[in-house]
mmCIF file of C-alpha atoms and ligand atoms in Angstrom:
data_model
loop_
_atom_site.group_PDB
_atom_site.id
_atom_site.type_symbol
_atom_site.label_atom_id
_atom_site.label_comp_id
_atom_site.label_asym_id
_atom_site.label_seq_id
_atom_site.Cartn_x
_atom_site.Cartn_y
_atom_site.Cartn_z
ATOM 1 C CA MET A 117 -62.396 -123.564 -102.733
ATOM 2 C CA THR A 118 -61.668 -121.647 -105.950
ATOM 3 C CA SER A 119 -58.615 -119.456 -105.696
ATOM 4 C CA LEU A 120 -59.580 -115.860 -104.974
ATOM 5 C CA THR A 121 -57.785 -112.822 -106.332
ATOM 6 C CA LEU A 122 -58.223 -109.118 -105.843
ATOM 7 C CA ILE A 123 -59.445 -107.438 -109.043
ATOM 8 C CA ASP A 124 -60.990 -103.974 -108.843
ATOM 9 C CA GLN A 125 -63.786 -102.467 -110.969
ATOM 10 C CA PHE A 126 -61.215 -101.141 -113.466
ATOM 11 C CA GLY A 127 -59.668 -104.583 -113.939
ATOM 12 C CA ARG A 128 -56.535 -103.786 -111.937
ATOM 13 C CA ASN A 129 -55.080 -106.745 -110.027
ATOM 14 C CA VAL A 130 -54.043 -105.870 -106.482
ATOM 15 C CA ASP A 131 -51.081 -108.067 -105.543
ATOM 16 C CA TYR A 132 -49.087 -105.650 -103.375
ATOM 17 C CA ILE A 133 -49.855 -104.366 -99.873
ATOM 18 C CA ARG A 134 -48.078 -101.709 -97.862
ATOM 19 C CA LEU A 135 -48.408 -101.990 -94.124
ATOM 20 C CA SER A 136 -47.824 -99.104 -91.750
ATOM 21 C CA ILE A 137 -47.050 -100.956 -88.518
ATOM 22 C CA THR A 138 -46.790 -97.830 -86.378
ATOM 23 C CA ASP A 139 -47.582 -94.136 -86.695
ATOM 24 C CA ARG A 140 -44.679 -93.339 -84.344
ATOM 25 C CA CYS A 141 -41.251 -92.239 -85.454
ATOM 26 C CA ASP A 142 -37.959 -91.076 -83.986
ATOM 27 C CA PHE A 143 -37.758 -88.357 -86.707
ATOM 28 C CA ARG A 144 -40.159 -85.509 -87.485
ATOM 29 C CA CYS A 145 -39.395 -84.797 -91.151
ATOM 30 C CA GLU A 146 -40.706 -81.377 -92.136
ATOM 31 C CA TYR A 147 -42.723 -82.604 -95.133
ATOM 32 C CA CYS A 148 -44.114 -85.652 -93.301
ATOM 33 C CA MET A 149 -45.076 -84.514 -89.814
ATOM 34 C CA ALA A 150 -46.093 -81.416 -87.938
ATOM 35 C CA GLU A 151 -43.699 -80.378 -85.165
ATOM 36 C CA ASP A 152 -46.119 -81.338 -82.404
ATOM 37 C CA MET A 153 -47.545 -84.683 -83.471
ATOM 38 C CA THR A 154 -49.995 -86.611 -81.323
ATOM 39 C CA PHE A 155 -49.642 -90.349 -81.726
ATOM 40 C CA LEU A 156 -52.321 -93.002 -81.318
ATOM 41 C CA PRO A 157 -52.815 -94.760 -77.997
ATOM 42 C CA ARG A 158 -51.483 -98.320 -78.166
ATOM 43 C CA GLU A 159 -54.891 -100.040 -77.977
ATOM 44 C CA GLN A 160 -55.952 -98.258 -81.174
ATOM 45 C CA VAL A 161 -53.076 -99.791 -83.102
ATOM 46 C CA LEU A 162 -53.151 -103.379 -84.419
ATOM 47 C CA SER A 163 -51.025 -105.845 -82.493
ATOM 48 C CA LEU A 164 -48.156 -107.526 -84.335
ATOM 49 C CA GLU A 165 -50.150 -110.785 -84.229
ATOM 50 C CA GLU A 166 -53.080 -109.014 -85.910
ATOM 51 C CA PHE A 167 -50.766 -107.684 -88.623
ATOM 52 C CA VAL A 168 -49.372 -111.157 -89.296
ATOM 53 C CA ARG A 169 -52.904 -112.575 -89.487
ATOM 54 C CA LEU A 170 -53.907 -109.861 -91.976
ATOM 55 C CA VAL A 171 -50.869 -110.430 -94.170
ATOM 56 C CA ARG A 172 -51.607 -114.190 -94.163
ATOM 57 C CA ILE A 173 -55.168 -113.454 -95.325
ATOM 58 C CA PHE A 174 -53.958 -111.117 -98.094
ATOM 59 C CA VAL A 175 -51.383 -113.653 -99.276
ATOM 60 C CA GLY A 176 -54.252 -116.169 -99.477
ATOM 61 C CA LEU A 177 -55.958 -113.661 -101.790
ATOM 62 C CA GLY A 178 -53.036 -113.608 -104.197
ATOM 63 C CA VAL A 179 -50.908 -110.845 -102.712
ATOM 64 C CA SER A 180 -47.260 -111.649 -103.473
ATOM 65 C CA LYS A 181 -45.476 -108.486 -102.319
ATOM 66 C CA VAL A 182 -45.560 -106.838 -98.890
ATOM 67 C CA ARG A 183 -43.846 -103.604 -97.901
ATOM 68 C CA ILE A 184 -43.480 -102.871 -94.195
ATOM 69 C CA THR A 185 -43.402 -99.169 -93.480
ATOM 70 C CA GLY A 186 -44.688 -96.607 -91.000
ATOM 71 C CA GLY A 187 -44.043 -94.209 -89.196
ATOM 72 C CA GLU A 188 -40.691 -95.764 -88.553
ATOM 73 C CA PRO A 189 -41.314 -99.530 -88.600
ATOM 74 C CA LEU A 190 -38.077 -100.398 -86.778
ATOM 75 C CA VAL A 191 -38.979 -98.338 -83.692
ATOM 76 C CA ARG A 192 -41.964 -100.585 -82.999
ATOM 77 C CA LYS A 193 -41.183 -102.958 -80.126
ATOM 78 C CA ASN A 194 -40.554 -106.538 -81.345
ATOM 79 C CA ALA A 195 -40.826 -105.473 -84.984
ATOM 80 C CA MET A 196 -38.276 -108.159 -85.860
ATOM 81 C CA TRP A 197 -40.763 -110.863 -84.797
ATOM 82 C CA LEU A 198 -43.204 -109.568 -87.411
ATOM 83 C CA PHE A 199 -40.558 -109.711 -90.150
ATOM 84 C CA GLU A 200 -39.686 -113.280 -89.170
ATOM 85 C CA GLU A 201 -43.339 -114.425 -89.209
ATOM 86 C CA VAL A 202 -44.239 -112.655 -92.457
ATOM 87 C CA GLY A 203 -41.013 -113.931 -94.042
ATOM 88 C CA LYS A 204 -42.184 -117.519 -93.434
ATOM 89 C CA LEU A 205 -45.501 -117.164 -95.305
ATOM 90 C CA GLN A 206 -45.819 -119.526 -98.274
ATOM 91 C CA GLY A 207 -46.846 -117.692 -101.438
ATOM 92 C CA LEU A 208 -45.203 -114.405 -100.508
ATOM 93 C CA LYS A 209 -42.535 -113.635 -103.096
ATOM 94 C CA GLU A 210 -41.240 -110.269 -101.933
ATOM 95 C CA LEU A 211 -40.914 -108.854 -98.441
ATOM 96 C CA VAL A 212 -39.506 -105.327 -98.527
ATOM 97 C CA LEU A 213 -39.022 -102.462 -96.075
ATOM 98 C CA THR A 214 -39.058 -98.671 -96.069
ATOM 99 C CA THR A 215 -37.125 -97.144 -93.181
ATOM 100 C CA ASN A 216 -35.399 -93.961 -92.116
ATOM 101 C CA GLY A 217 -32.315 -96.084 -91.403
ATOM 102 C CA SER A 218 -31.807 -94.946 -87.817
ATOM 103 C CA GLN A 219 -32.053 -98.510 -86.444
ATOM 104 C CA LEU A 220 -30.483 -100.416 -89.339
ATOM 105 C CA ALA A 221 -27.066 -100.790 -87.746
ATOM 106 C CA GLN A 222 -28.609 -103.196 -85.188
ATOM 107 C CA HIS A 223 -31.175 -104.881 -87.432
ATOM 108 C CA ALA A 224 -29.838 -105.152 -91.001
ATOM 109 C CA LEU A 225 -28.513 -108.698 -90.673
ATOM 110 C CA ALA A 226 -31.607 -110.029 -88.883
ATOM 111 C CA LEU A 227 -33.839 -108.434 -91.541
ATOM 112 C CA LYS A 228 -31.886 -110.182 -94.281
ATOM 113 C CA LYS A 229 -32.148 -113.490 -92.397
ATOM 114 C CA ALA A 230 -35.910 -112.999 -91.983
ATOM 115 C CA GLY A 231 -36.254 -112.839 -95.767
ATOM 116 C CA VAL A 232 -36.375 -109.104 -96.482
ATOM 117 C CA LYS A 233 -35.234 -108.770 -100.106
ATOM 118 C CA ARG A 234 -34.911 -105.019 -100.610
ATOM 119 C CA ILE A 235 -34.700 -101.921 -98.419
ATOM 120 C CA ASN A 236 -35.579 -98.297 -99.136
ATOM 121 C CA ILE A 237 -33.776 -95.842 -96.883
ATOM 122 C CA SER A 238 -34.879 -92.214 -96.753
ATOM 123 C CA ILE A 239 -31.995 -89.740 -97.002
ATOM 124 C CA ASP A 240 -32.835 -86.157 -97.919
ATOM 125 C CA SER A 241 -29.436 -84.584 -97.355
ATOM 126 C CA LEU A 242 -25.782 -85.565 -97.005
ATOM 127 C CA LYS A 243 -25.033 -82.505 -94.868
ATOM 128 C CA SER A 244 -25.372 -83.304 -91.172
ATOM 129 C CA GLU A 245 -26.766 -79.958 -90.079
ATOM 130 C CA ARG A 246 -29.247 -79.798 -92.901
ATOM 131 C CA PHE A 247 -30.244 -83.417 -92.273
ATOM 132 C CA LYS A 248 -30.933 -82.508 -88.654
ATOM 133 C CA LYS A 249 -33.010 -79.505 -89.743
ATOM 134 C CA ILE A 250 -35.139 -81.489 -92.208
ATOM 135 C CA THR A 251 -35.697 -84.455 -89.886
ATOM 136 C CA ARG A 252 -35.824 -82.195 -86.792
ATOM 137 C CA THR A 253 -34.217 -84.973 -84.675
ATOM 138 C CA GLY A 254 -32.212 -87.233 -87.007
ATOM 139 C CA ASP A 255 -28.502 -88.053 -86.912
ATOM 140 C CA LEU A 256 -27.111 -88.470 -90.442
ATOM 141 C CA ASN A 257 -24.091 -90.418 -89.261
ATOM 142 C CA LYS A 258 -26.270 -93.070 -87.621
ATOM 143 C CA VAL A 259 -28.227 -93.470 -90.854
ATOM 144 C CA LEU A 260 -25.044 -93.798 -92.918
ATOM 145 C CA VAL A 261 -23.737 -96.481 -90.540
ATOM 146 C CA GLY A 262 -27.103 -98.252 -90.966
ATOM 147 C CA LEU A 263 -26.819 -97.986 -94.735
ATOM 148 C CA GLN A 264 -23.339 -99.510 -94.636
ATOM 149 C CA ALA A 265 -24.597 -102.355 -92.409
ATOM 150 C CA SER A 266 -27.316 -103.013 -95.012
ATOM 151 C CA ILE A 267 -24.815 -103.045 -97.865
ATOM 152 C CA ASN A 268 -22.714 -105.528 -95.877
ATOM 153 C CA ALA A 269 -25.772 -107.694 -95.169
ATOM 154 C CA GLY A 270 -26.160 -108.291 -98.925
ATOM 155 C CA PHE A 271 -29.762 -107.332 -99.736
ATOM 156 C CA GLU A 272 -30.868 -107.824 -103.361
ATOM 157 C CA GLY A 273 -31.476 -104.112 -103.612
ATOM 158 C CA ILE A 274 -30.995 -100.937 -101.608
ATOM 159 C CA LYS A 275 -32.511 -97.654 -102.660
ATOM 160 C CA ILE A 276 -32.335 -94.163 -101.240
ATOM 161 C CA ASN A 277 -35.622 -92.233 -101.171
ATOM 162 C CA THR A 278 -35.280 -88.460 -101.363
ATOM 163 C CA VAL A 279 -37.907 -85.733 -101.129
ATOM 164 C CA LEU A 280 -36.512 -82.474 -102.525
ATOM 165 C CA MET A 281 -37.870 -79.226 -101.085
ATOM 166 C CA ARG A 282 -37.335 -75.833 -102.681
ATOM 167 C CA GLY A 283 -34.964 -73.666 -100.676
ATOM 168 C CA SER A 284 -33.991 -76.566 -98.439
ATOM 169 C CA ASN A 285 -32.196 -79.456 -100.178
ATOM 170 C CA ASP A 286 -33.034 -78.900 -103.858
ATOM 171 C CA ASP A 287 -29.350 -78.153 -104.565
ATOM 172 C CA GLU A 288 -28.347 -81.706 -103.537
ATOM 173 C CA ALA A 289 -29.923 -83.833 -106.277
ATOM 174 C CA ALA A 290 -26.669 -84.377 -108.195
ATOM 175 C CA ASP A 291 -24.624 -85.007 -105.011
ATOM 176 C CA LEU A 292 -27.133 -87.594 -103.824
ATOM 177 C CA VAL A 293 -26.955 -89.348 -107.200
ATOM 178 C CA LYS A 294 -23.144 -89.334 -107.019
ATOM 179 C CA PHE A 295 -23.357 -90.840 -103.539
ATOM 180 C CA ALA A 296 -25.716 -93.570 -104.818
ATOM 181 C CA ILE A 297 -23.339 -94.329 -107.717
ATOM 182 C CA ASP A 298 -20.361 -94.561 -105.334
ATOM 183 C CA GLN A 299 -22.299 -96.914 -103.057
ATOM 184 C CA LYS A 300 -23.589 -98.954 -106.061
ATOM 185 C CA ILE A 301 -27.185 -98.494 -104.963
ATOM 186 C CA ASP A 302 -30.319 -96.907 -106.467
ATOM 187 C CA ILE A 303 -32.068 -93.647 -105.686
ATOM 188 C CA SER A 304 -35.608 -92.322 -106.153
ATOM 189 C CA PHE A 305 -36.815 -88.752 -106.024
ATOM 190 C CA ILE A 306 -40.324 -88.457 -104.560
ATOM 191 C CA GLU A 307 -42.355 -85.326 -105.218
ATOM 192 C CA GLU A 308 -43.746 -83.834 -102.028
ATOM 193 C CA MET A 309 -47.402 -84.780 -101.600
ATOM 194 C CA PRO A 310 -50.036 -82.761 -99.736
ATOM 195 C CA LEU A 311 -50.733 -85.352 -97.027
ATOM 196 C CA GLY A 312 -51.594 -83.879 -93.639
ATOM 197 C CA GLU A 313 -51.078 -80.325 -92.462
ATOM 198 C CA VAL A 314 -47.411 -79.414 -91.903
ATOM 199 C CA ASN A 315 -45.661 -76.199 -90.858
ATOM 200 C CA HIS A 316 -45.168 -74.846 -94.400
ATOM 201 C CA SER A 317 -47.186 -74.318 -97.577
ATOM 202 C CA ARG A 318 -46.616 -77.304 -99.871
ATOM 203 C CA GLU A 319 -46.783 -75.096 -102.927
ATOM 204 C CA SER A 320 -43.839 -72.982 -101.733
ATOM 205 C CA THR A 321 -41.478 -75.962 -101.374
ATOM 206 C CA PHE A 322 -42.615 -78.099 -104.298
ATOM 207 C CA VAL A 323 -39.878 -79.288 -106.674
ATOM 208 C CA SER A 324 -41.047 -80.954 -109.871
ATOM 209 C CA ASN A 325 -39.360 -84.172 -110.933
ATOM 210 C CA VAL A 326 -39.419 -82.816 -114.475
ATOM 211 C CA ASP A 327 -36.903 -80.153 -113.353
ATOM 212 C CA THR A 328 -34.843 -82.655 -111.332
ATOM 213 C CA LEU A 329 -34.611 -84.985 -114.334
ATOM 214 C CA LYS A 330 -33.510 -82.105 -116.600
ATOM 215 C CA LEU A 331 -30.822 -81.100 -114.120
ATOM 216 C CA LEU A 332 -29.519 -84.668 -113.766
ATOM 217 C CA GLN A 333 -29.530 -85.176 -117.543
ATOM 218 C CA SER A 334 -27.183 -82.204 -117.849
ATOM 219 C CA LYS A 335 -24.711 -83.960 -115.521
ATOM 220 C CA TYR A 336 -25.121 -87.677 -116.234
ATOM 221 C CA SER A 337 -25.832 -89.850 -119.223
ATOM 222 C CA LEU A 338 -29.243 -91.322 -118.393
ATOM 223 C CA LEU A 339 -30.788 -94.181 -120.328
ATOM 224 C CA PRO A 340 -34.553 -94.679 -120.033
ATOM 225 C CA SER A 341 -35.400 -97.991 -118.417
ATOM 226 C CA THR A 342 -38.542 -99.958 -119.196
ATOM 227 C CA GLU A 343 -38.554 -101.349 -115.678
ATOM 228 C CA SER A 344 -41.888 -101.052 -113.907
ATOM 229 C CA THR A 345 -43.133 -101.981 -110.444
ATOM 230 C CA GLY A 346 -46.754 -101.294 -111.385
ATOM 231 C CA GLY A 347 -46.271 -98.160 -109.353
ATOM 232 C CA PRO A 348 -45.665 -94.474 -109.757
ATOM 233 C CA ALA A 349 -41.929 -94.640 -110.439
ATOM 234 C CA ARG A 350 -40.306 -94.068 -113.828
ATOM 235 C CA TYR A 351 -36.697 -95.305 -113.986
ATOM 236 C CA TRP A 352 -33.514 -94.224 -115.704
ATOM 237 C CA ARG A 353 -30.203 -96.058 -115.667
ATOM 238 C CA VAL A 354 -27.031 -94.016 -115.169
ATOM 239 C CA ALA A 355 -24.757 -95.135 -118.031
ATOM 240 C CA ASN A 356 -21.725 -97.237 -117.021
ATOM 241 C CA THR A 357 -22.819 -97.528 -113.377
ATOM 242 C CA ASP A 358 -24.873 -99.930 -111.247
ATOM 243 C CA THR A 359 -27.323 -97.165 -110.327
ATOM 244 C CA LYS A 360 -30.918 -96.617 -111.369
ATOM 245 C CA ILE A 361 -32.713 -93.339 -110.716
ATOM 246 C CA GLY A 362 -36.449 -93.438 -110.074
ATOM 247 C CA PHE A 363 -38.848 -90.516 -110.221
ATOM 248 C CA ILE A 364 -42.026 -90.841 -108.197
ATOM 249 C CA SER A 365 -44.169 -88.093 -109.605
ATOM 250 C CA PRO A 366 -47.762 -87.939 -108.477
ATOM 251 C CA HIS A 367 -48.013 -84.391 -109.836
ATOM 252 C CA SER A 368 -46.060 -84.497 -113.077
ATOM 253 C CA HIS A 369 -47.431 -87.918 -114.059
ATOM 254 C CA ASN A 370 -50.655 -89.594 -113.202
ATOM 255 C CA PHE A 371 -49.645 -93.132 -112.396
ATOM 256 C CA CYS A 372 -52.970 -94.500 -111.272
ATOM 257 C CA GLU A 373 -53.961 -96.571 -114.294
ATOM 258 C CA ALA A 374 -51.450 -99.295 -113.420
ATOM 259 C CA CYS A 375 -52.028 -99.172 -109.640
ATOM 260 C CA ASN A 376 -51.605 -102.636 -108.128
ATOM 261 C CA ARG A 377 -51.543 -101.787 -104.436
ATOM 262 C CA VAL A 378 -53.546 -101.003 -101.324
ATOM 263 C CA ARG A 379 -52.386 -99.715 -97.954
ATOM 264 C CA ILE A 380 -53.157 -100.806 -94.424
ATOM 265 C CA SER A 381 -52.768 -98.229 -91.698
ATOM 266 C CA CYS A 382 -51.510 -99.028 -88.215
ATOM 267 C CA GLN A 383 -55.167 -98.947 -87.125
ATOM 268 C CA GLY A 384 -56.134 -101.620 -89.626
ATOM 269 C CA GLU A 385 -57.810 -99.228 -92.039
ATOM 270 C CA LEU A 386 -57.599 -100.617 -95.554
ATOM 271 C CA PHE A 387 -56.975 -97.566 -97.757
ATOM 272 C CA LEU A 388 -57.698 -98.165 -101.413
ATOM 273 C CA CYS A 389 -55.731 -95.103 -102.584
ATOM 274 C CA LEU A 390 -53.000 -92.991 -100.959
ATOM 275 C CA GLY A 391 -54.652 -89.787 -102.161
ATOM 276 C CA GLN A 392 -58.308 -90.557 -101.395
ATOM 277 C CA ASP A 393 -60.321 -91.281 -98.267
ATOM 278 C CA ASP A 394 -62.000 -94.515 -99.415
ATOM 279 C CA LYS A 395 -61.367 -97.160 -96.767
ATOM 280 C CA VAL A 396 -62.607 -100.257 -94.963
ATOM 281 C CA GLU A 397 -62.071 -100.719 -91.218
ATOM 282 C CA LEU A 398 -60.529 -104.137 -90.640
ATOM 283 C CA MET A 399 -59.687 -103.818 -86.925
ATOM 284 C CA PRO A 400 -63.286 -104.368 -85.674
ATOM 285 C CA LEU A 401 -63.645 -107.398 -87.951
ATOM 286 C CA LEU A 402 -60.348 -108.908 -86.797
ATOM 287 C CA ARG A 403 -61.268 -108.424 -83.142
ATOM 288 C CA ALA A 404 -64.880 -109.655 -83.483
ATOM 289 C CA ASN A 405 -63.793 -112.810 -85.373
ATOM 290 C CA PRO A 406 -60.635 -114.084 -83.723
ATOM 291 C CA ASN A 407 -61.064 -117.616 -85.098
ATOM 292 C CA ASP A 408 -62.826 -117.047 -88.399
ATOM 293 C CA ASP A 409 -61.180 -115.290 -91.339
ATOM 294 C CA THR A 410 -64.290 -115.428 -93.574
ATOM 295 C CA PRO A 411 -65.746 -111.988 -92.672
ATOM 296 C CA ILE A 412 -62.348 -110.373 -93.194
ATOM 297 C CA ILE A 413 -61.874 -112.104 -96.566
ATOM 298 C CA HIS A 414 -65.322 -110.886 -97.663
ATOM 299 C CA ALA A 415 -64.614 -107.322 -96.556
ATOM 300 C CA ILE A 416 -61.346 -107.275 -98.498
ATOM 301 C CA LEU A 417 -62.952 -108.749 -101.624
ATOM 302 C CA ASP A 418 -65.823 -106.211 -101.347
ATOM 303 C CA SER A 419 -63.363 -103.327 -100.970
ATOM 304 C CA MET A 420 -62.292 -103.816 -104.585
ATOM 305 C CA ARG A 421 -65.601 -102.222 -105.640
ATOM 306 C CA ILE A 422 -64.633 -98.905 -104.027
ATOM 307 C CA LYS A 423 -60.998 -98.643 -105.112
ATOM 308 C CA PRO A 424 -61.033 -95.236 -106.816
ATOM 309 C CA LYS A 425 -59.771 -94.643 -110.328
ATOM 310 C CA GLY A 426 -57.061 -92.268 -109.141
ATOM 311 C CA HIS A 427 -55.801 -89.673 -106.699
ATOM 312 C CA ASP A 428 -56.653 -86.010 -106.781
ATOM 313 C CA PHE A 429 -53.594 -84.034 -105.669
ATOM 314 C CA ASP A 430 -53.771 -80.261 -106.104
ATOM 315 C CA LEU A 431 -51.025 -78.239 -104.417
ATOM 316 C CA SER A 432 -52.767 -74.881 -104.748
ATOM 317 C CA ARG A 433 -55.616 -75.979 -102.498
ATOM 318 C CA ALA A 434 -55.572 -74.397 -99.050
ATOM 319 C CA GLN A 435 -56.447 -77.724 -97.419
ATOM 320 C CA PRO A 436 -54.352 -80.889 -97.745
ATOM 321 C CA ALA A 437 -55.654 -83.453 -100.293
ATOM 322 C CA VAL A 438 -56.230 -85.866 -97.454
ATOM 323 C CA VAL A 439 -55.969 -84.920 -93.822
ATOM 324 C CA ARG A 440 -54.019 -87.966 -92.697
ATOM 325 C CA PHE A 441 -50.214 -87.947 -92.718
ATOM 326 C CA MET A 442 -48.124 -90.314 -94.827
ATOM 327 C CA SER A 443 -46.842 -91.806 -91.557
ATOM 328 C CA HIS A 444 -50.408 -92.895 -90.739
ATOM 329 C CA THR A 445 -51.264 -94.466 -94.082
ATOM 330 C CA GLY A 446 -47.793 -95.785 -94.815
ATOM 331 C CA GLY A 447 -45.569 -94.343 -97.524
HETATM 332 N N1 SAM B 239 -40.030 -93.722 -91.720
HETATM 333 C C1 SAM B 239 -39.767 -94.426 -92.916
HETATM 334 C C2 SAM B 239 -39.013 -93.545 -93.903
HETATM 335 O O1 SAM B 239 -38.895 -92.364 -93.670
HETATM 336 O O2 SAM B 239 -38.582 -94.098 -94.922
HETATM 337 C C3 SAM B 239 -40.996 -95.020 -93.562
HETATM 338 C C4 SAM B 239 -42.231 -94.178 -93.603
HETATM 339 S S1 SAM B 239 -42.131 -92.695 -94.572
HETATM 340 C C5 SAM B 239 -43.770 -92.093 -94.375
HETATM 341 C C6 SAM B 239 -42.053 -93.360 -96.210
HETATM 342 C C7 SAM B 239 -41.614 -92.415 -97.291
HETATM 343 O O3 SAM B 239 -42.601 -91.406 -97.432
HETATM 344 C C8 SAM B 239 -40.305 -91.714 -97.023
HETATM 345 O O4 SAM B 239 -39.425 -91.941 -98.104
HETATM 346 C C9 SAM B 239 -40.684 -90.247 -96.936
HETATM 347 O O5 SAM B 239 -39.674 -89.443 -97.461
HETATM 348 C C10 SAM B 239 -41.950 -90.200 -97.744
HETATM 349 N N2 SAM B 239 -42.869 -89.110 -97.397
HETATM 350 C C11 SAM B 239 -43.387 -88.793 -96.195
HETATM 351 N N3 SAM B 239 -44.242 -87.756 -96.284
HETATM 352 C C12 SAM B 239 -44.267 -87.399 -97.590
HETATM 353 C C13 SAM B 239 -44.964 -86.395 -98.327
HETATM 354 N N4 SAM B 239 -45.785 -85.563 -97.753
HETATM 355 N N5 SAM B 239 -44.742 -86.338 -99.664
HETATM 356 C C14 SAM B 239 -43.885 -87.193 -100.274
HETATM 357 N N6 SAM B 239 -43.207 -88.167 -99.634
HETATM 358 C C15 SAM B 239 -43.389 -88.260 -98.309
HETATM 359 FE FE1 SF4 B 240 -40.546 -90.482 -89.773
HETATM 360 FE FE2 SF4 B 240 -40.307 -91.418 -92.240
HETATM 361 FE FE3 SF4 B 240 -42.063 -89.471 -91.706
HETATM 362 FE FE4 SF4 B 240 -39.491 -88.906 -91.627
HETATM 363 S S1 SF4 B 240 -40.639 -89.572 -93.425
HETATM 364 S S2 SF4 B 240 -41.022 -88.355 -90.048
HETATM 365 S S3 SF4 B 240 -38.641 -90.774 -90.891
HETATM 366 S S4 SF4 B 240 -42.137 -91.524 -90.950
#
């Protein structure tokens, strides 16, 4: 058989998948979820075995990087089994994780052993009360203990992800960078995206990364870095430190021309773009063909024809750009 790769109609090579293994979470971050979320019944979510099968198929199609995310991936029962199985796949070069950190104290070492190379941990505030307000349920101290356990476990990279919101935590950018420098880890600022309906107007809380960069440049010596992940982040190195600052700016920069990724929701929907509705349902194919991967391979190859050119975020719209939450599609 000739080796198959995933190339879309614009010539972009998809070699990176992001898997949301659950829509559930122990936090309810204000920008990510509504206060009263309804989660999917278990039978509508792929089993861990189905996820491993899908990842194996994608790796056979040339995918070399997999990010496990959610919802909160580490609250899914037996999630560690999935990391161990995916970590064994030949051809996979990078297994990485995005987590809120609440369970890392127990799992950091096992994740490292399973082959996870890098971890992104979401921290939006270093003030306990504010952290509780933003996450609605989170305990900052638990997350910081989890971060320390991850540093001790010796991952190749640890990065903090921060979403700044006007009037909430937008005064903490410099403190968060100082914290990252002290911990010798990286940090990325993610602009709030209009995904799903939350309890505030996105326009009222939006903080542009252009402003955050200007503020940080007035406090730190930042050197532009050419580093690229084929994704939306632009990086700067903080002079004389081990820390890189990333800016993930769907609004200030259109990053779509170099897009190398697709997302798989916890229901097995293959989303071709975070900001568009184009998708292929893989769950029915997986369940109808338990012993034959061919129909699934064909569906994935065919999906490349509908990968859109780019997203279409507009904060001033009354309706969200897409109605599904980031926790459903996988951030
Ligand atoms: N629960 C894990 C966590 O919080 O890292 C993984 C899933 S979460 C959906 C992944 C990332 O998406 C987090 O860094 C979070 O801050 C970010 N995120 C969630 N909703 C967002 C939104 N509407 N706009 C921008 N970033 C968002
Ligand atoms: Fe949960 Fe992550 Fe969404 Fe916060 S951002 S509610 S931790 S999925």
